[in-house]
XYZ file of C-alpha atoms in Angstrom:
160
model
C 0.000 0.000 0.000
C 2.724 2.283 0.856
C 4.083 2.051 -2.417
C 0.962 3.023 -4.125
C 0.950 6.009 -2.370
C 4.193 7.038 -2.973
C 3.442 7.146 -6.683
C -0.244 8.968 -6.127
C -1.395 11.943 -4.385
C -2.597 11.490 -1.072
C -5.897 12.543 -0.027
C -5.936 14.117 3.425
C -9.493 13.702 5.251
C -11.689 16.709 5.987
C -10.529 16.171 10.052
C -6.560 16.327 8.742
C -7.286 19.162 6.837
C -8.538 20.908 9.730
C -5.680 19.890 11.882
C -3.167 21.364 8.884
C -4.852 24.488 7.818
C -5.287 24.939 11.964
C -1.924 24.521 12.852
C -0.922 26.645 9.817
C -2.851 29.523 11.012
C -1.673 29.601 14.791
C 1.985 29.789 12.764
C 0.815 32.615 11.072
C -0.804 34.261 13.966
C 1.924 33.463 16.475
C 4.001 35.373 13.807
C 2.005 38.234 12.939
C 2.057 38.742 17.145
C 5.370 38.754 17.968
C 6.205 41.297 14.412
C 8.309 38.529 12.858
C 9.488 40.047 9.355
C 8.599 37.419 6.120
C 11.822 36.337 4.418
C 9.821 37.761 1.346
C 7.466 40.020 0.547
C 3.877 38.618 0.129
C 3.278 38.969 -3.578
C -0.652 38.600 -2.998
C -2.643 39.386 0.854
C -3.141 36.854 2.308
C -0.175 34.419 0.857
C 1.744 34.340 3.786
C -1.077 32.681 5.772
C -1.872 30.252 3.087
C 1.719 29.138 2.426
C 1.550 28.145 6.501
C -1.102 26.251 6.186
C -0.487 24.107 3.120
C 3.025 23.697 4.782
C 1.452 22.207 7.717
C -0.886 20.428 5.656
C 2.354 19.321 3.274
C 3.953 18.064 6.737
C 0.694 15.803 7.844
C 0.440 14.223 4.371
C 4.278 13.013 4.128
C 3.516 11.701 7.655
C 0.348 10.046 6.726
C 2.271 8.188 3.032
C 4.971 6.724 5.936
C 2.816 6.250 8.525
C 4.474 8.549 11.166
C 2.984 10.048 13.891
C 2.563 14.018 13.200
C 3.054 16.359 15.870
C 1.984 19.673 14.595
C 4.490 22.338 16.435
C 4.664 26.533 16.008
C 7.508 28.578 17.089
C 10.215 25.499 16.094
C 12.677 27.612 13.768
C 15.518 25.216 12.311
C 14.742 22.420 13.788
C 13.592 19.056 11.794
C 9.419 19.254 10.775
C 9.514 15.404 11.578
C 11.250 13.482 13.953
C 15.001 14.517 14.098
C 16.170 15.140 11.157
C 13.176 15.612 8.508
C 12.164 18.965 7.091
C 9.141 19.001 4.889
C 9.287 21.740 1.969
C 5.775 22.319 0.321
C 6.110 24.149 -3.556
C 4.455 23.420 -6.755
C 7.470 24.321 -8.381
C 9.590 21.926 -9.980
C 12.534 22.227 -7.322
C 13.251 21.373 -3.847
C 14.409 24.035 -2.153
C 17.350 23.896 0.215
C 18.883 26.435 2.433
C 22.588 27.204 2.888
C 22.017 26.788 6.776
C 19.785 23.541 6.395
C 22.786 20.926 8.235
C 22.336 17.519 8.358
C 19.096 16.601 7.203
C 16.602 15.134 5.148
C 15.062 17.763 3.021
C 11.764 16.611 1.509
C 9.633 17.596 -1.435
C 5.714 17.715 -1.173
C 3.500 19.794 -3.272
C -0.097 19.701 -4.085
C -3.295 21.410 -2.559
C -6.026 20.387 -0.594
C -7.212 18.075 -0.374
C -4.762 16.132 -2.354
C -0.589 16.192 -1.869
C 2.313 14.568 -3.828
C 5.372 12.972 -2.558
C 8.237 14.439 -5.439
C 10.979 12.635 -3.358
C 14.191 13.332 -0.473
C 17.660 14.710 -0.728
C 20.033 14.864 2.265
C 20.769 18.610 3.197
C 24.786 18.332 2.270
C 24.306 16.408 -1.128
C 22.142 19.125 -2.188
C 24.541 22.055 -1.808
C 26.362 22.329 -5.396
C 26.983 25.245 -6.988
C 24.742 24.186 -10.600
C 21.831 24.232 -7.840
C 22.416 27.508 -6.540
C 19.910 30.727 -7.105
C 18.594 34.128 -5.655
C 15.129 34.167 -7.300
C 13.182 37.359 -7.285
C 17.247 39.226 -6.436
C 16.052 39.246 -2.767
C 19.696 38.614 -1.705
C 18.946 35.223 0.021
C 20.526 32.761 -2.023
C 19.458 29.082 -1.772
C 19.810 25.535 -3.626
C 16.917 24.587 -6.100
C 17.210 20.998 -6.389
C 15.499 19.833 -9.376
C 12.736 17.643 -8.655
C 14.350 14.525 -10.922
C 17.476 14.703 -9.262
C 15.650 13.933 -5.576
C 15.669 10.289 -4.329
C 12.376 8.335 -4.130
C 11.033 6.203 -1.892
C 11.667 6.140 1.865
C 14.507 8.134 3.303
C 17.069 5.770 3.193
C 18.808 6.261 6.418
C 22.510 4.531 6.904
């Protein structure tokens, strides 16, 4: 069964939906209190809310294709999404996006929208940092690693 998902999308139920787009929102909020600055400019109102909550959402349906137990946290900067060392990265773009200061872990694709999310695959943090991969989209000064979504491992994480 596992399998199956892995090459499908994966429907979240209306209750993990709620969970998601829940947890999203107290992320948003809890920023929006304490005057944390975006790393970008919203390019539409209302974005930055929505990208937290399909995030979440993202982070509930890679737990639910493996059949982890999600814990949905806010305020947990630079640490792993899942477990230790997993960090789920939501875009419908056709890259995986990995940041210079991402150490040591498992960066993972999901993309999608509700109520249905895709698996595109895993890289770990350190194999993703070459210099072909590198770009400062939208000249915001942040450079980062785009990791093309054919060049990311499928499957489970395959931890050694």
């Amino acid at each position: 069964r596992r399998l199956e998902m892995l090459s499908s999308k994966v429907k979240l139920t209306q209750q993990e939906m709620m969970v998601g787009c829940t947890t999203g929102m107290t992320r948003h909020i809890e920023s929006v209190a304490n005057n944390r600055q975006p790393r970008f400019p919203e390019k539409y109102t209302g974005q930055l809310l929505l990208s937290h909550q399909l995030g979440a959402c993202a982070e509930l349906a890679y737990c639910k294709i493996f059949n982890i137990f999600y814990s949905p946290t806010v305020n947990t900067f630079h640490v792993a999404d899942i477990g230790d060392d997993v960090e789920v990265r939501y875009s419908n773009l056709n890259y995986l996006k990995v940041r210079k200061d991402d150490n040591n872990i498992y960066c993972v694709s999901m993309c999608g929208n509700l109520q249905y999310f895709r698996y595109n695959g895993w890289i770990w943090s350190e194999d993703a940092k070459k210099d072909e991969w590198i770009k400062d989209f939208g000249g915001h000064g942040k450079p980062a690693y785009f990791v093309p979504t054919e060049n990311l491992n499928k499957g489970e994480i395959e931890r050694t």
